[in-house]
């Protein structure tokens, strides 16, 4: 069974902690506001291009954007 992980809440938290509105992010990134709302409400998943745009806007990695704390256990 395929387990799809949704990152909308993490993406929303990054926006809120940086004190931006969806309208401001939409204008700055070109991602439509209704798409941002759709992503943040976990109705769908941001595509890689949208994640890159958002991470670049905030000056963070995609891992940070989606709340991923990567640990490489393979040695």
CSV table of C-alpha atoms in Angstrom, one decimal:
chain,number,residue,atom,x,y,z
A,1,UNK,CA,0.0,0.0,0.0
A,2,UNK,CA,1.3,3.4,-0.9
A,3,UNK,CA,1.6,5.8,2.0
A,4,UNK,CA,1.5,9.5,0.9
A,5,UNK,CA,2.9,12.0,3.3
A,6,UNK,CA,1.3,15.4,3.2
A,7,UNK,CA,3.4,18.5,4.2
A,8,UNK,CA,0.8,21.2,4.0
A,9,UNK,CA,0.8,22.0,7.7
A,10,UNK,CA,4.6,22.4,7.7
A,11,UNK,CA,4.5,24.7,4.7
A,12,UNK,CA,1.8,26.8,6.4
A,13,UNK,CA,3.8,27.0,9.6
A,14,UNK,CA,6.9,28.3,7.7
A,15,UNK,CA,4.6,31.0,6.1
A,16,UNK,CA,3.0,32.0,9.4
A,17,UNK,CA,6.3,32.0,11.4
A,18,UNK,CA,7.7,34.4,8.7
A,19,UNK,CA,4.6,36.6,9.0
A,20,UNK,CA,3.5,36.4,5.4
A,21,UNK,CA,0.0,36.1,4.0
A,22,UNK,CA,-0.9,33.7,1.2
A,23,UNK,CA,-1.5,36.7,-1.1
A,24,UNK,CA,2.1,37.9,-0.4
A,25,UNK,CA,3.6,34.5,-1.1
A,26,UNK,CA,1.5,34.2,-4.3
A,27,UNK,CA,2.7,37.5,-5.6
A,28,UNK,CA,6.3,36.8,-4.8
A,29,UNK,CA,6.5,33.3,-6.1
A,30,UNK,CA,3.9,33.2,-8.9
A,31,UNK,CA,2.1,30.3,-7.2
A,32,UNK,CA,-1.6,31.1,-7.3
A,33,UNK,CA,-3.1,31.8,-3.9
A,34,UNK,CA,-5.8,29.2,-4.3
A,35,UNK,CA,-3.0,26.6,-4.9
A,36,UNK,CA,-1.2,27.7,-1.7
A,37,UNK,CA,-4.5,27.3,0.2
A,38,UNK,CA,-5.0,23.9,-1.4
A,39,UNK,CA,-1.5,22.8,-0.3
A,40,UNK,CA,-1.7,24.2,3.2
A,41,UNK,CA,-5.0,22.6,3.9
A,42,UNK,CA,-3.6,19.2,2.8
A,43,UNK,CA,-6.0,18.8,0.0
A,44,UNK,CA,-3.1,18.1,-2.3
A,45,UNK,CA,0.7,18.0,-2.4
A,46,UNK,CA,3.0,20.7,-3.7
A,47,UNK,CA,5.0,19.7,-6.7
A,48,UNK,CA,8.7,19.9,-6.7
A,49,UNK,CA,8.8,23.1,-8.6
A,50,UNK,CA,6.5,24.8,-6.1
A,51,UNK,CA,8.6,23.5,-3.2
A,52,UNK,CA,11.7,24.9,-4.9
A,53,UNK,CA,10.0,28.3,-5.3
A,54,UNK,CA,8.9,28.4,-1.7
A,55,UNK,CA,12.2,27.2,-0.3
A,56,UNK,CA,14.0,29.8,-2.4
A,57,UNK,CA,11.7,32.6,-1.3
A,58,UNK,CA,12.3,31.7,2.4
A,59,UNK,CA,16.0,31.1,1.9
A,60,UNK,CA,15.8,27.6,3.4
A,61,UNK,CA,16.2,24.0,2.1
A,62,UNK,CA,13.3,21.9,0.9
A,63,UNK,CA,13.9,19.6,3.8
A,64,UNK,CA,13.4,22.6,6.2
A,65,UNK,CA,10.3,23.7,4.3
A,66,UNK,CA,8.6,20.4,4.8
A,67,UNK,CA,9.8,19.9,8.3
A,68,UNK,CA,12.1,17.0,7.4
A,69,UNK,CA,15.0,16.3,9.8
A,70,UNK,CA,17.3,14.1,7.8
A,71,UNK,CA,19.7,11.8,9.6
A,72,UNK,CA,21.9,9.5,7.5
A,73,UNK,CA,22.0,6.2,9.3
A,74,UNK,CA,23.8,4.5,6.5
A,75,UNK,CA,27.5,4.3,7.2
